[in-house]
Amino acid sequence: MMEWLDISTAPTDGTEVWAFNGEQARMIWVSGDGYALWVWSDDLLSDADPSPDQPSHWMPLPKPPAM
């Protein structure tokens, strides 16, 4: 089982991660002119909570099962 890692070590290259901000969900780092933050990767979560609390920890997403 993977352990939670400090968010400061998370990839900021557009890689989706499993993040913890009091909740657990897929998140992705986005940045642009004047902003940089973690956002939900899930459209339903993004619609329900467009400004999530920033995560404190993360871990890589697991690989999908072999078919």
Short mmCIF file of the C-alpha atoms (twelve columns), coordinates in Angstrom:
data_MODEL
# 
_entry.id   MODEL 
# 
loop_
_atom_site.group_PDB 
_atom_site.id 
_atom_site.type_symbol 
_atom_site.label_atom_id 
_atom_site.label_alt_id 
_atom_site.label_comp_id 
_atom_site.label_asym_id 
_atom_site.label_seq_id 
_atom_site.Cartn_x 
_atom_site.Cartn_y 
_atom_site.Cartn_z 
_atom_site.pdbx_PDB_model_num 
ATOM 1  C CA . MET A 1  0.000   0.000  0.000   1 
ATOM 2  C CA . MET A 2  1.259   3.464  -0.855  1 
ATOM 3  C CA . GLU A 3  1.723   6.119  1.793   1 
ATOM 4  C CA . TRP A 4  0.545   9.703  1.670   1 
ATOM 5  C CA . LEU A 5  3.194   12.164 0.513   1 
ATOM 6  C CA . ASP A 6  3.448   15.863 1.332   1 
ATOM 7  C CA . ILE A 7  1.732   17.951 -1.355  1 
ATOM 8  C CA . SER A 8  4.960   19.910 -1.916  1 
ATOM 9  C CA . THR A 9  6.353   16.800 -3.644  1 
ATOM 10 C CA . ALA A 10 3.390   16.320 -6.018  1 
ATOM 11 C CA . PRO A 11 3.874   16.651 -9.774  1 
ATOM 12 C CA . THR A 12 2.799   19.978 -11.250 1 
ATOM 13 C CA . ASP A 13 3.053   18.900 -14.896 1 
ATOM 14 C CA . GLY A 14 -0.611  18.051 -15.424 1 
ATOM 15 C CA . THR A 15 -0.372  14.570 -13.916 1 
ATOM 16 C CA . GLU A 16 -3.573  13.554 -12.162 1 
ATOM 17 C CA . VAL A 17 -3.025  12.469 -8.528  1 
ATOM 18 C CA . TRP A 18 -5.080  11.091 -5.644  1 
ATOM 19 C CA . ALA A 19 -5.230  13.997 -3.204  1 
ATOM 20 C CA . PHE A 20 -6.348  14.579 0.383   1 
ATOM 21 C CA . ASN A 21 -7.823  17.916 1.483   1 
ATOM 22 C CA . GLY A 22 -10.150 16.608 4.180   1 
ATOM 23 C CA . GLU A 23 -11.730 14.567 1.385   1 
ATOM 24 C CA . GLN A 24 -10.047 12.186 -1.033  1 
ATOM 25 C CA . ALA A 25 -10.385 12.567 -4.785  1 
ATOM 26 C CA . ARG A 26 -8.506  12.922 -8.044  1 
ATOM 27 C CA . MET A 27 -6.962  16.362 -8.465  1 
ATOM 28 C CA . ILE A 28 -4.718  18.103 -10.944 1 
ATOM 29 C CA . TRP A 29 -2.443  21.168 -10.694 1 
ATOM 30 C CA . VAL A 30 -3.381  24.033 -13.005 1 
ATOM 31 C CA . SER A 31 -1.630  27.342 -13.463 1 
ATOM 32 C CA . GLY A 32 -1.890  30.357 -15.659 1 
ATOM 33 C CA . ASP A 33 -1.358  34.077 -15.695 1 
ATOM 34 C CA . GLY A 34 -1.913  35.062 -12.056 1 
ATOM 35 C CA . TYR A 35 -3.114  31.733 -10.652 1 
ATOM 36 C CA . ALA A 36 -1.801  28.296 -9.640  1 
ATOM 37 C CA . LEU A 37 -3.834  25.780 -7.641  1 
ATOM 38 C CA . TRP A 38 -5.136  22.256 -7.299  1 
ATOM 39 C CA . VAL A 39 -8.561  21.565 -8.814  1 
ATOM 40 C CA . TRP A 40 -10.804 18.517 -8.948  1 
ATOM 41 C CA . SER A 41 -10.240 16.214 -11.927 1 
ATOM 42 C CA . ASP A 42 -13.822 14.986 -11.694 1 
ATOM 43 C CA . ASP A 43 -16.345 17.190 -13.536 1 
ATOM 44 C CA . LEU A 44 -19.098 16.415 -11.004 1 
ATOM 45 C CA . LEU A 45 -16.936 17.557 -8.094  1 
ATOM 46 C CA . SER A 46 -15.816 20.616 -10.063 1 
ATOM 47 C CA . ASP A 47 -19.444 21.613 -10.678 1 
ATOM 48 C CA . ALA A 48 -20.433 21.044 -7.035  1 
ATOM 49 C CA . ASP A 49 -17.328 22.657 -5.498  1 
ATOM 50 C CA . PRO A 50 -15.431 24.829 -8.000  1 
ATOM 51 C CA . SER A 51 -12.981 26.140 -5.352  1 
ATOM 52 C CA . PRO A 52 -11.838 23.139 -3.304  1 
ATOM 53 C CA . ASP A 53 -9.669  23.424 -0.216  1 
ATOM 54 C CA . GLN A 54 -6.092  22.885 -1.280  1 
ATOM 55 C CA . PRO A 55 -4.731  19.422 -0.489  1 
ATOM 56 C CA . SER A 56 -2.107  18.698 2.110   1 
ATOM 57 C CA . HIS A 57 -1.124  15.234 0.842   1 
ATOM 58 C CA . TRP A 58 -1.161  13.149 -2.310  1 
ATOM 59 C CA . MET A 59 -0.276  9.762  -3.780  1 
ATOM 60 C CA . PRO A 60 0.000   8.448  -7.339  1 
ATOM 61 C CA . LEU A 61 -3.114  6.958  -8.870  1 
ATOM 62 C CA . PRO A 62 -2.970  3.153  -8.996  1 
ATOM 63 C CA . LYS A 63 -2.453  1.443  -12.318 1 
ATOM 64 C CA . PRO A 64 -5.649  -0.034 -13.786 1 
ATOM 65 C CA . PRO A 65 -6.068  -3.801 -13.599 1 
ATOM 66 C CA . ALA A 66 -4.773  -5.885 -16.492 1 
ATOM 67 C CA . MET A 67 -7.521  -7.052 -18.826 1 
# 
